[in-house]
XYZ file of C-alpha atoms in Angstrom:
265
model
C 13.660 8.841 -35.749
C 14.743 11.361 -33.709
C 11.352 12.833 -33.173
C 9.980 9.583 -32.073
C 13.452 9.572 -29.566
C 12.354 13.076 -27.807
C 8.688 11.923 -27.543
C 9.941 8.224 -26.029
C 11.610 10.502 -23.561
C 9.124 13.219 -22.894
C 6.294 10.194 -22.492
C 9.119 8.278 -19.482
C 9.993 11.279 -17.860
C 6.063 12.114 -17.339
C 5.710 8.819 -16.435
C 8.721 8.763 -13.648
C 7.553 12.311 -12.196
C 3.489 10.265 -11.945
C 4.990 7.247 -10.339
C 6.766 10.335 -8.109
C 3.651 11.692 -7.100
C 0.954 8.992 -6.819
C 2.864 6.231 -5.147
C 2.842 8.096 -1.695
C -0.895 8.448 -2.222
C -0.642 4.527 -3.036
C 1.517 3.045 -0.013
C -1.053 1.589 2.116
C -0.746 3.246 5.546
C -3.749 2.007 7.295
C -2.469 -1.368 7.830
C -0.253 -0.045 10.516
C -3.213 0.609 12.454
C -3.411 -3.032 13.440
C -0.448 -4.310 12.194
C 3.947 -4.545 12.158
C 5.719 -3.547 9.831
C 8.401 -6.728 8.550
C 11.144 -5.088 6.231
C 11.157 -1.838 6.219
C 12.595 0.086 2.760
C 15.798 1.005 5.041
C 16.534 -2.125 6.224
C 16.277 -3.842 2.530
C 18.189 -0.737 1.157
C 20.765 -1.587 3.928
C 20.459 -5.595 2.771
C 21.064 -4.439 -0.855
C 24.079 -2.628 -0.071
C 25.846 -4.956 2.106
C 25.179 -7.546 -0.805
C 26.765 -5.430 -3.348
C 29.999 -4.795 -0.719
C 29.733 -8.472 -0.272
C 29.348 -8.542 3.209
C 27.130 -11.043 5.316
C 25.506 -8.718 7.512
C 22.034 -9.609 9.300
C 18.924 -7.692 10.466
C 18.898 -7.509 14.402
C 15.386 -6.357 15.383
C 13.101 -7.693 18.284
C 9.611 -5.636 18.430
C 8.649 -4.421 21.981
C 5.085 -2.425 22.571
C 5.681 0.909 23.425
C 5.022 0.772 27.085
C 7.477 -1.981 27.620
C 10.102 0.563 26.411
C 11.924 2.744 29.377
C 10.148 5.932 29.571
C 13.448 7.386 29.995
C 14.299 6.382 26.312
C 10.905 7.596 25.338
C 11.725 10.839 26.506
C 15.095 11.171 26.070
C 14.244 10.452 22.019
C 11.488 12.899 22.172
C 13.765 15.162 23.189
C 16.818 14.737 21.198
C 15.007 14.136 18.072
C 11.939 16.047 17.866
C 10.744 17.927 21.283
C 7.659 19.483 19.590
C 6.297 15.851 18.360
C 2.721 16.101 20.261
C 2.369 19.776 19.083
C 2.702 19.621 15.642
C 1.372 18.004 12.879
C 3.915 16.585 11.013
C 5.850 18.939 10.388
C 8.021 21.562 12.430
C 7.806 24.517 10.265
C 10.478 26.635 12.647
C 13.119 23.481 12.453
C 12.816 23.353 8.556
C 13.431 26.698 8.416
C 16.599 26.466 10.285
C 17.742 23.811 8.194
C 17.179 25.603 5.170
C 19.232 28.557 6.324
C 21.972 26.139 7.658
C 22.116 24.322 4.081
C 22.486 27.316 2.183
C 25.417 29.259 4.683
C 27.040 25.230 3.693
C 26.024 24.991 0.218
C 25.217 21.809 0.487
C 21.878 19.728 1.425
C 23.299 18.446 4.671
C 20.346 19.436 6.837
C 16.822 17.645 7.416
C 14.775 19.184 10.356
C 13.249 16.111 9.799
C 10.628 15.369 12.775
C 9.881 11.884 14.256
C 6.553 11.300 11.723
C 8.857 12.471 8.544
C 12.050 10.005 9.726
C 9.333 6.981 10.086
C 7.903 8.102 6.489
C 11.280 7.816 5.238
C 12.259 4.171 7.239
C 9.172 2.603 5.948
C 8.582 3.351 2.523
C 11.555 5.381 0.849
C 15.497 5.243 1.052
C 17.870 7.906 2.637
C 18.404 10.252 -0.046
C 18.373 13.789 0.580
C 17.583 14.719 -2.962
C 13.855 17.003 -3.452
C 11.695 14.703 -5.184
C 12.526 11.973 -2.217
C 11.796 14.814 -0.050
C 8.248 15.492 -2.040
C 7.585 11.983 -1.356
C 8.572 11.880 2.454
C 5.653 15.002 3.296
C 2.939 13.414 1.193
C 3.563 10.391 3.265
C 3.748 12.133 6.740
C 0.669 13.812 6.217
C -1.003 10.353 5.473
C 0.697 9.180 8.604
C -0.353 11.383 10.945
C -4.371 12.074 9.503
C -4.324 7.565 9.650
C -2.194 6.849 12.997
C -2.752 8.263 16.510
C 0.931 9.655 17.850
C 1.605 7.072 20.228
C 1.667 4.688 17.750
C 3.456 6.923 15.402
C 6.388 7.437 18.270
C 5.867 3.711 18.961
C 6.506 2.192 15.295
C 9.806 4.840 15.053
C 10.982 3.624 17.959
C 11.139 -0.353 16.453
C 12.404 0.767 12.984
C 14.698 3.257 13.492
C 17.995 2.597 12.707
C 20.806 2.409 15.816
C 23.564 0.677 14.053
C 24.861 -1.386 11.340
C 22.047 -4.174 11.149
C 20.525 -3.121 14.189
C 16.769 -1.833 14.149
C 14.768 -0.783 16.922
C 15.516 0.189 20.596
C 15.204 -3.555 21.920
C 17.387 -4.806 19.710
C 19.923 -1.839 20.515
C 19.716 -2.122 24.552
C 20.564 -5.620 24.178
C 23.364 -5.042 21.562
C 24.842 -2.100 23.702
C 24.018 -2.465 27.057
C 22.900 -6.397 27.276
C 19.544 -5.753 28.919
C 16.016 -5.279 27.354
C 14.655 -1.676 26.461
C 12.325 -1.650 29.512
C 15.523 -1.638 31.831
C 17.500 1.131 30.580
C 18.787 3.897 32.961
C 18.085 7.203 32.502
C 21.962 8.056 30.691
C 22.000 4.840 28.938
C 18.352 6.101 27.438
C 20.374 9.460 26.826
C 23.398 7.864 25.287
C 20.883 6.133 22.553
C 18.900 8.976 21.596
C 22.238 10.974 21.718
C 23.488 8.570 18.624
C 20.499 8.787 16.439
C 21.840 11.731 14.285
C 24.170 9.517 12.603
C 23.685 5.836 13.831
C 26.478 4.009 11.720
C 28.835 6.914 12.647
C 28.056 7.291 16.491
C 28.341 4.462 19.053
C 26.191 4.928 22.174
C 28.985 3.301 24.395
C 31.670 4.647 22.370
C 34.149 7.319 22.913
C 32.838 10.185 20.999
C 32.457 13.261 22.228
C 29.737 14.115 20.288
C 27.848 11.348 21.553
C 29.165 12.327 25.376
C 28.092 15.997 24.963
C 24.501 15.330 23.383
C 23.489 12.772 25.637
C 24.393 14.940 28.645
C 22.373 17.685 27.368
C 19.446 15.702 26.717
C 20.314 13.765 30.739
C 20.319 17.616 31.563
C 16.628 18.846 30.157
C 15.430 15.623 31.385
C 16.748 16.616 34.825
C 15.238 20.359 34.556
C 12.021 18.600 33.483
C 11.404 16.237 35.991
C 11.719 13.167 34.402
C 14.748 11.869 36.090
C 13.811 11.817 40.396
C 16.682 11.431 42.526
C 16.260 10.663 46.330
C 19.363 10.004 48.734
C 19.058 5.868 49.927
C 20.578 4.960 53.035
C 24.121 3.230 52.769
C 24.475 -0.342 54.070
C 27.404 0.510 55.651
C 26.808 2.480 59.028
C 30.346 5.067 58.127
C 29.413 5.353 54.745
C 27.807 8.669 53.029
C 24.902 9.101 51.904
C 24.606 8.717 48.033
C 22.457 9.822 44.685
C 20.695 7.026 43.032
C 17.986 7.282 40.543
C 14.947 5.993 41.011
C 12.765 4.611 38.492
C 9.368 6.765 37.047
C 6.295 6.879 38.914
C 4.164 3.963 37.724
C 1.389 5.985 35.919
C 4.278 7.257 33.809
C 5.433 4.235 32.737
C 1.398 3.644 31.635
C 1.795 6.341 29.908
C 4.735 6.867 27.795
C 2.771 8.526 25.018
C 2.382 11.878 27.168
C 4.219 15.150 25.810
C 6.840 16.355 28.321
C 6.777 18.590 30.912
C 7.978 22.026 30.306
């Protein structure tokens, strides 16, 4: 009996470590070439959790094509979350490697270096554990990603999945939650103060008080400054005795055509 008991095991634990490794090969990707994604495996991890904490918590998530999204937010998320996204393939071998240092000087698996492709492999199709076999998973299924999708639609599916809040998916559906206005309208900060919060999304409010949130997003308002992506011009005043003031101006239009375009060094 207790042979057959160590061969039942043996036989399920080469089965579990298959199913590991052939059912990123199996997700079909290639649908996302034409299509949406409904439920993502966050959002029904998130459903399953709130069920089991018996709270009544819904989905809030409006899609919006990628160039109806402020090209502020485009680039602020670009740079906040992955500035290297149109040079690399998938994977950004020098942020990896600072994460592995950083999780060994903490002992502790606490850092990702995770770029946009790998965070969109993990919101689709896997949950958000930081253990290594999920991890296995997540690169088999960026690599399919990014040899089956162009970037722009890459950048333009993690920008309607990602997470920005309890129950809220997507950067429509968190410009109207924070700011009450649609993603197209956002200001330059406001763009800044999003991106700023995607770290940790159910721990950081974009139009809270935190100072993380405050001192990220005005580093990321900062490069986008430096780069050129935020134009400033001094309007007249209504008022004849009034000064002169700053007010930002909106991208030239051919940017806003063209959010997909790596920034500007």
């Amino acid at each position: 009996m207790l042979k057959w008991f160590f061969r039942i095991l043996i036989f399920a634990v080469l089965v579990y470590f298959i199913y590991i490794i052939v059912y990123p090969f199996i997700v079909d990707v290639s649908f996302l070439k034409r299509k949406n994604p409904e439920l993502t495996a966050m959002m029904k991890y998130r459903i399953e959790q709130w069920q089991k904490e018996g709270r009544k918590i819904k989905i809030k998530k409006i899609w919006m094509p990628l160039n109806r999204i402020s090209p502020y937010l485009v680039k602020a998320v670009l740079i906040g979350e992955d500035d290297k996204f149109y040079r690399h393939s998938g994977f950004d071998i020098e942020g990896i490697k600072k994460a592995i240092e950083k999780d060994i000087k903490e002992k502790k698996l606490k850092y990702g270096g995770s770029t946009i492709t790998q965070q969109l492999a993990k919101n689709l199709y896997l949950n958000p554990s930081k253990n290594p076999i999920r991890k296995i998973q997540e690169a088999i299924i960026t690599w399919r990603l990014e040899k089956t999708l162009p970037k722009k639609r890459i950048l333009e599916l993690y920008l309607n999945v990602a997470e920005w809040g309890e129950g809220i998916f997507g950067a429509e559906a968190a410009s109207r939650h924070y700011f009450g206005k649609s993603a197209s309208e956002l200001t330059a900060m406001e763009a800044a103060r999003l991106a700023a919060s995607l770290p940790n999304p159910l721990r950081y409010s974009p139009v809270g008080n935190s100072r993380f949130v405050e001192r990220r997003a005005n580093l990321i308002y900062f490069i986008m400054q430096k780069r050129g992506i935020i134009k400033q011009e001094y309007t007249e005043p209504e008022e004849k005795d009034s000064m002169p003031v700053l007010q930002e101006t909106p991208l030239e239009s051919n940017q806003k055509n063209e959010p997909d375009q790596p920034p500007s060094k």
